[in-house]
Amino acid sequence: MADYFDQQDRGGVNYVPPPPNDVSIRTMESDIRSMALSGGSFVRPDQVPMSQKNQEKTQIPSPSSDYTQGPSGKKSKGFLPLVVLVLIMLLGALGYFLYPLFTKNSGTPPASDEEVGSTPSLPEVSGGAISPKFNHESFFRKSGDSVIDMNIKFAATEITDLENYDQKVNRLLTQVQEAEALVEFIARREGGQHLALSEFFEYSSNQVLTSEFMEQNFNRDFTFFTYKNKDGFWPGLVIQLNKGKNWVVVKPEVSKMERSEDLNDFFITSPGDRVGDFKDVLISGQAARILKYSKPSANLAYGWFHDYLVISTSDEGLRMAIERL
């Protein structure tokens, strides 16, 4: 027995009697694994079988190493790493569940990667907010019976700026005293710049001809008129082909509008129901196409006259317009 205790400090190594056939060994890895398998209820050591022929003394680490004396008297690895790991897991769980509570009602969502360092963008500008520069000249050699300024503001500053196209035209025409007249409008926007053709179609919510088609084939300038008679007000347009364009080439594309379901966009009052289809007619001795509606004087007519495309919601308005070209 004395010889056994004398060997306690020999080289920092303890010598013990031969172990039993099965030895229980606990390591941090085995503890974590058994806790995971048992749901954290208990720790089960690993059972390591020992061969019978190894009955010589077994060398085990001394208490000064990473292993400490367990409560059962067996040598086991220290619990400090395990405690640290458990604390880290608990702190992570607390952070996961508590973080949303602090940020839920903060009122300001966290900035995304795209927002950080980016320049705030300006509000989107509508297509009618930028007007190409050009000098307006009426296509009429003889002006209309009345000429009215139609000022359009895309940014409303007065109550009349909130009027839509139909309301504005009807209101302006109330100042015309004649029972029958061809009224010419000068459509201007902010700064006095005359509206471009595509802008006018956009403002009047007319979807019959596309902006791309008009920009490619027609002058940006145009003449807007309205024929007034006892039955109402009947708007019309005079559009000029771009230089180098031939109306014979453009005519087939324009004629496609006859199949459009948006022809009522040319009117400012309801024309009633369509009566039949487009037909060929002669107006002032020149060929034109006309579609009749059920309401008196409501007839959508158009034709080509001296490289001008003239469209009117009244055949009489079309006749009066082409006589002024």
Short mmCIF file of C-alpha atoms in Angstrom, two decimals, residues 13-319:
data_model
loop_
_atom_site.label_atom_id
_atom_site.label_comp_id
_atom_site.label_asym_id
_atom_site.label_seq_id
_atom_site.Cartn_x
_atom_site.Cartn_y
_atom_site.Cartn_z
CA VAL A 13 1.16 9.80 -13.71
CA ASN A 14 -0.94 7.55 -11.42
CA TYR A 15 -0.75 3.81 -11.53
CA VAL A 16 -3.83 1.87 -10.48
CA PRO A 17 -4.73 -1.77 -10.39
CA PRO A 18 -5.97 -3.35 -13.59
CA PRO A 19 -9.44 -2.13 -14.58
CA PRO A 20 -12.50 -4.34 -14.87
CA ASN A 21 -13.55 -5.82 -18.16
CA ASP A 22 -15.91 -2.87 -18.99
CA VAL A 23 -14.94 0.69 -18.25
CA SER A 24 -17.31 3.70 -18.29
CA ILE A 25 -15.72 6.77 -19.93
CA ARG A 26 -17.26 10.26 -20.16
CA THR A 27 -15.96 12.94 -22.49
CA MET A 28 -17.40 16.30 -23.49
CA GLU A 29 -18.32 14.84 -26.86
CA SER A 30 -20.11 11.84 -25.28
CA ASP A 31 -21.92 14.08 -22.77
CA ILE A 32 -23.23 16.40 -25.51
CA ARG A 33 -24.29 13.43 -27.63
CA SER A 34 -26.13 11.67 -24.80
CA MET A 35 -27.81 14.95 -23.73
CA ALA A 36 -29.04 15.45 -27.28
CA LEU A 37 -30.35 11.89 -27.47
CA SER A 38 -32.08 12.07 -24.09
CA GLY A 39 -33.51 15.57 -24.57
CA GLY A 40 -31.20 16.94 -21.84
CA SER A 41 -32.59 14.62 -19.13
CA PHE A 42 -29.44 12.67 -18.24
CA VAL A 43 -25.88 11.87 -19.28
CA ARG A 44 -24.83 8.36 -20.12
CA PRO A 45 -21.10 7.46 -20.25
CA ASP A 46 -19.60 5.34 -23.02
CA GLN A 47 -18.95 1.67 -22.19
CA VAL A 48 -15.52 0.54 -23.43
CA PRO A 49 -14.72 -3.21 -23.26
CA MET A 50 -11.25 -4.11 -22.00
CA SER A 51 -9.40 -7.16 -23.22
CA GLN A 52 -8.42 -9.77 -20.62
CA LYS A 53 -4.81 -9.86 -21.69
CA ASN A 54 -4.28 -6.20 -20.81
CA GLN A 55 -4.18 -6.83 -17.06
CA GLU A 56 -1.11 -4.70 -16.58
CA LYS A 57 -1.37 -1.37 -14.88
CA THR A 58 -3.21 1.25 -16.88
CA GLN A 59 -1.88 4.79 -17.12
CA ILE A 60 -4.54 7.53 -16.69
CA PRO A 61 -4.18 11.28 -16.57
CA SER A 62 -3.44 12.88 -13.27
CA PRO A 63 -5.77 15.37 -11.57
CA SER A 64 -3.57 18.18 -12.83
CA SER A 65 -4.67 17.47 -16.43
CA ASP A 66 -7.95 18.48 -18.15
CA TYR A 67 -9.80 15.78 -16.19
CA THR A 68 -11.40 16.26 -12.78
CA GLN A 69 -12.78 13.97 -10.15
CA GLY A 70 -16.49 13.29 -10.80
CA PRO A 71 -19.04 12.92 -7.99
CA SER A 72 -19.06 9.13 -8.40
CA GLY A 73 -15.34 8.87 -7.82
CA LYS A 74 -14.55 8.09 -11.47
CA LYS A 75 -12.20 10.21 -13.49
CA SER A 76 -14.12 12.40 -16.01
CA LYS A 77 -13.40 15.44 -18.16
CA GLY A 78 -14.27 18.87 -16.67
CA PHE A 79 -17.72 20.35 -17.15
CA LEU A 80 -16.52 23.92 -17.82
CA PRO A 81 -16.61 23.66 -21.68
CA LEU A 82 -20.07 22.10 -21.47
CA VAL A 83 -21.34 24.89 -19.23
CA VAL A 84 -19.95 27.51 -21.61
CA LEU A 85 -21.63 25.79 -24.55
CA VAL A 86 -24.98 25.63 -22.74
CA LEU A 87 -24.73 29.32 -21.81
CA ILE A 88 -24.01 30.25 -25.42
CA MET A 89 -27.03 28.25 -26.59
CA LEU A 90 -29.26 29.90 -23.97
CA LEU A 91 -28.07 33.39 -24.90
CA GLY A 92 -28.67 32.64 -28.59
CA ALA A 93 -32.20 31.41 -27.88
CA LEU A 94 -32.99 34.47 -25.77
CA GLY A 95 -31.71 36.79 -28.49
CA TYR A 96 -33.76 34.98 -31.15
CA PHE A 97 -37.04 35.29 -29.24
CA LEU A 98 -36.55 38.70 -27.61
CA TYR A 99 -35.18 40.66 -30.61
CA PRO A 100 -38.53 40.81 -32.50
CA LEU A 101 -40.23 42.20 -29.37
CA PHE A 102 -37.90 45.21 -29.34
CA THR A 103 -38.07 45.86 -33.10
CA LYS A 104 -41.74 45.05 -33.79
CA ASN A 105 -43.14 48.44 -32.81
CA SER A 106 -40.14 50.59 -33.48
CA GLY A 107 -42.00 52.26 -36.40
CA THR A 108 -38.90 52.33 -38.64
CA PRO A 109 -37.98 49.14 -40.50
CA PRO A 110 -34.27 48.38 -40.81
CA ALA A 111 -32.70 49.70 -43.98
CA SER A 112 -31.98 47.17 -46.68
CA ASP A 113 -28.63 46.81 -48.37
CA GLU A 114 -29.98 48.66 -51.42
CA GLU A 115 -31.22 51.58 -49.33
CA VAL A 116 -27.96 52.13 -47.48
CA GLY A 117 -25.87 54.73 -49.26
CA SER A 118 -28.42 55.22 -52.06
CA THR A 119 -29.74 58.60 -53.18
CA PRO A 120 -33.51 59.14 -52.62
CA SER A 121 -35.29 58.98 -55.97
CA LEU A 122 -37.63 61.69 -57.22
CA PRO A 123 -41.33 60.92 -57.76
CA GLU A 124 -42.10 59.43 -61.15
CA VAL A 125 -42.92 62.09 -63.73
CA SER A 126 -45.87 61.46 -66.02
CA GLY A 127 -45.38 61.39 -69.77
CA GLY A 128 -47.18 64.72 -70.14
CA ALA A 129 -44.87 66.53 -67.74
CA ILE A 130 -42.07 67.00 -70.28
CA SER A 131 -43.02 68.85 -73.47
CA PRO A 132 -40.83 68.92 -76.58
CA LYS A 133 -40.05 72.43 -77.72
CA PHE A 134 -41.55 73.64 -80.99
CA ASN A 135 -43.32 76.74 -82.33
CA HIS A 136 -47.03 76.24 -82.90
CA GLU A 137 -48.52 77.35 -86.21
CA SER A 138 -52.14 76.75 -87.14
CA PHE A 139 -52.65 74.54 -90.18
CA PHE A 140 -55.68 76.62 -91.12
CA ARG A 141 -55.04 79.24 -93.79
CA LYS A 142 -58.21 80.88 -92.51
CA SER A 143 -58.61 80.85 -88.73
CA GLY A 144 -61.66 79.43 -87.07
CA ASP A 145 -64.76 81.51 -86.40
CA SER A 146 -63.52 81.75 -82.80
CA VAL A 147 -60.05 81.08 -81.38
CA ILE A 148 -59.87 80.04 -77.71
CA ASP A 149 -56.86 79.44 -75.48
CA MET A 150 -57.07 76.11 -73.68
CA ASN A 151 -54.56 76.22 -70.83
CA ILE A 152 -53.66 72.88 -69.32
CA LYS A 153 -51.79 72.50 -66.03
CA PHE A 154 -50.56 69.06 -65.11
CA ALA A 155 -49.84 70.36 -61.59
CA ALA A 156 -53.18 71.82 -60.47
CA THR A 157 -53.13 75.23 -58.78
CA GLU A 158 -56.77 76.25 -59.38
CA ILE A 159 -60.10 74.45 -59.28
CA THR A 160 -60.39 74.57 -63.09
CA ASP A 161 -57.09 72.69 -63.35
CA LEU A 162 -58.88 69.65 -61.95
CA GLU A 163 -61.23 69.48 -64.95
CA ASN A 164 -60.76 66.60 -67.32
CA TYR A 165 -60.59 67.07 -71.09
CA ASP A 166 -64.34 66.77 -71.71
CA GLN A 167 -65.25 69.18 -68.89
CA LYS A 168 -62.71 71.79 -69.95
CA VAL A 169 -63.76 71.84 -73.62
CA ASN A 170 -67.46 72.01 -72.77
CA ARG A 171 -66.88 74.88 -70.33
CA LEU A 172 -64.79 76.89 -72.79
CA LEU A 173 -67.36 76.47 -75.55
CA THR A 174 -70.05 78.15 -73.47
CA GLN A 175 -68.46 81.50 -74.37
CA VAL A 176 -69.16 80.94 -78.08
CA GLN A 177 -72.31 82.88 -78.93
CA GLU A 178 -72.85 81.71 -82.52
CA ALA A 179 -75.40 78.95 -83.06
CA GLU A 180 -73.07 77.32 -85.60
CA ALA A 181 -69.32 77.85 -85.74
CA LEU A 182 -65.96 76.21 -86.18
CA VAL A 183 -63.94 76.97 -83.04
CA GLU A 184 -60.14 76.66 -83.04
CA PHE A 185 -58.35 75.87 -79.77
CA ILE A 186 -54.77 76.73 -78.84
CA ALA A 187 -53.80 74.00 -76.35
CA ARG A 188 -51.02 75.31 -74.10
CA ARG A 189 -49.37 73.93 -71.00
CA GLU A 190 -47.31 75.63 -68.27
CA GLY A 191 -44.92 78.23 -69.63
CA GLY A 192 -47.02 78.79 -72.73
CA GLN A 193 -45.60 75.77 -74.60
CA HIS A 194 -48.09 74.25 -77.03
CA LEU A 195 -48.96 70.61 -76.37
CA ALA A 196 -47.39 68.03 -78.65
CA LEU A 197 -49.69 65.66 -80.53
CA SER A 198 -48.87 62.65 -78.35
CA GLU A 199 -49.40 64.77 -75.21
CA PHE A 200 -52.82 65.83 -76.43
CA PHE A 201 -53.85 62.22 -77.01
CA GLU A 202 -52.65 61.39 -73.52
CA TYR A 203 -54.46 64.34 -71.97
CA SER A 204 -57.72 63.51 -73.76
CA SER A 205 -57.36 59.79 -72.82
CA ASN A 206 -57.53 58.87 -76.50
CA GLN A 207 -56.15 55.37 -77.09
CA VAL A 208 -56.96 54.98 -80.79
CA LEU A 209 -53.48 55.86 -82.09
CA THR A 210 -50.32 55.01 -80.12
CA SER A 211 -47.73 57.60 -79.13
CA GLU A 212 -44.98 55.64 -80.91
CA PHE A 213 -46.92 55.63 -84.19
CA MET A 214 -47.63 59.37 -84.01
CA GLU A 215 -44.04 60.28 -83.11
CA GLN A 216 -42.69 58.26 -86.03
CA ASN A 217 -45.09 59.52 -88.70
CA PHE A 218 -46.61 62.88 -87.75
CA ASN A 219 -45.55 66.40 -86.88
CA ARG A 220 -45.63 67.18 -83.17
CA ASP A 221 -47.68 70.27 -83.92
CA PHE A 222 -51.40 69.91 -84.70
CA THR A 223 -54.60 71.94 -84.97
CA PHE A 224 -57.46 71.18 -82.60
CA PHE A 225 -60.96 72.40 -83.52
CA THR A 226 -64.56 71.86 -82.47
CA TYR A 227 -67.65 72.25 -84.60
CA LYS A 228 -70.66 73.71 -82.76
CA ASN A 229 -74.27 73.31 -83.91
CA LYS A 230 -77.71 72.90 -82.38
CA ASP A 231 -76.98 69.24 -81.56
CA GLY A 232 -73.85 69.86 -79.52
CA PHE A 233 -70.06 70.16 -79.77
CA TRP A 234 -68.05 67.96 -82.17
CA PRO A 235 -64.23 67.97 -81.80
CA GLY A 236 -61.74 67.32 -84.59
CA LEU A 237 -58.01 67.28 -85.35
CA VAL A 238 -55.77 68.27 -88.24
CA ILE A 239 -52.53 66.24 -88.25
CA GLN A 240 -49.61 66.75 -90.62
CA LEU A 241 -47.32 64.02 -91.93
CA ASN A 242 -43.62 64.26 -91.11
CA LYS A 243 -41.30 65.33 -93.88
CA GLY A 244 -40.33 62.37 -96.03
CA LYS A 245 -43.48 60.43 -95.13
CA ASN A 246 -46.05 59.50 -97.77
CA TRP A 247 -49.72 59.27 -96.86
CA VAL A 248 -50.16 56.32 -99.21
CA VAL A 249 -47.69 54.32 -97.10
CA VAL A 250 -49.16 55.44 -93.76
CA LYS A 251 -52.83 55.11 -94.83
CA PRO A 252 -53.15 51.31 -94.24
CA GLU A 253 -51.90 51.68 -90.66
CA VAL A 254 -54.26 54.59 -89.96
CA SER A 255 -57.21 52.67 -91.41
CA LYS A 256 -56.73 50.05 -88.68
CA MET A 257 -58.36 52.49 -86.26
CA GLU A 258 -61.71 51.60 -87.89
CA ARG A 259 -61.58 48.33 -85.92
CA SER A 260 -60.74 50.06 -82.65
CA GLU A 261 -63.15 49.75 -79.74
CA ASP A 262 -62.02 53.17 -78.46
CA LEU A 263 -63.42 55.39 -81.22
CA ASN A 264 -65.69 57.09 -78.68
CA ASP A 265 -62.52 58.70 -77.26
CA PHE A 266 -62.75 61.30 -80.04
CA PHE A 267 -66.12 62.54 -78.72
CA ILE A 268 -66.71 64.77 -75.70
CA THR A 269 -70.37 63.70 -75.37
CA SER A 270 -71.91 60.29 -75.95
CA PRO A 271 -72.60 59.79 -79.70
CA GLY A 272 -75.02 56.94 -79.11
CA ASP A 273 -74.73 53.55 -80.81
CA ARG A 274 -72.85 52.78 -84.00
CA VAL A 275 -74.97 52.49 -87.10
CA GLY A 276 -73.40 50.05 -89.56
CA ASP A 277 -69.70 50.26 -90.50
CA PHE A 278 -67.35 52.79 -92.08
CA LYS A 279 -68.30 53.77 -95.61
CA ASP A 280 -66.68 55.74 -98.43
CA VAL A 281 -68.12 59.22 -99.00
CA LEU A 282 -67.20 62.42 -100.84
CA ILE A 283 -66.83 65.55 -98.74
CA SER A 284 -66.17 68.77 -100.67
CA GLY A 285 -65.35 66.58 -103.67
CA GLN A 286 -62.71 64.59 -101.81
CA ALA A 287 -62.74 60.98 -100.62
CA ALA A 288 -63.33 60.30 -96.95
CA ARG A 289 -64.48 57.53 -94.63
CA ILE A 290 -67.45 57.93 -92.26
CA LEU A 291 -69.11 55.97 -89.46
CA LYS A 292 -72.58 57.07 -88.41
CA TYR A 293 -73.93 57.02 -84.87
CA SER A 294 -77.49 57.09 -83.59
CA LYS A 295 -77.27 60.61 -82.10
CA PRO A 296 -77.98 63.44 -84.62
CA SER A 297 -74.84 65.04 -86.15
CA ALA A 298 -72.61 62.37 -84.55
CA ASN A 299 -70.52 60.93 -87.37
CA LEU A 300 -66.88 59.95 -87.10
CA ALA A 301 -65.30 60.99 -90.40
CA TYR A 302 -61.69 61.13 -91.56
CA GLY A 303 -59.70 61.55 -94.74
CA TRP A 304 -56.38 62.61 -96.31
CA PHE A 305 -56.18 66.13 -97.72
CA HIS A 306 -52.90 67.63 -98.97
CA ASP A 307 -50.72 65.46 -96.68
CA TYR A 308 -52.96 66.26 -93.73
CA LEU A 309 -54.99 63.67 -91.87
CA VAL A 310 -58.24 65.29 -90.74
CA ILE A 311 -60.43 63.54 -88.17
CA SER A 312 -63.78 64.96 -87.04
CA THR A 313 -66.70 63.74 -84.96
CA SER A 314 -69.06 65.44 -87.45
CA ASP A 315 -69.06 65.24 -91.23
CA GLU A 316 -70.05 68.92 -91.38
CA GLY A 317 -67.15 69.78 -89.08
CA LEU A 318 -64.81 67.84 -91.38
CA ARG A 319 -66.09 69.79 -94.41
#
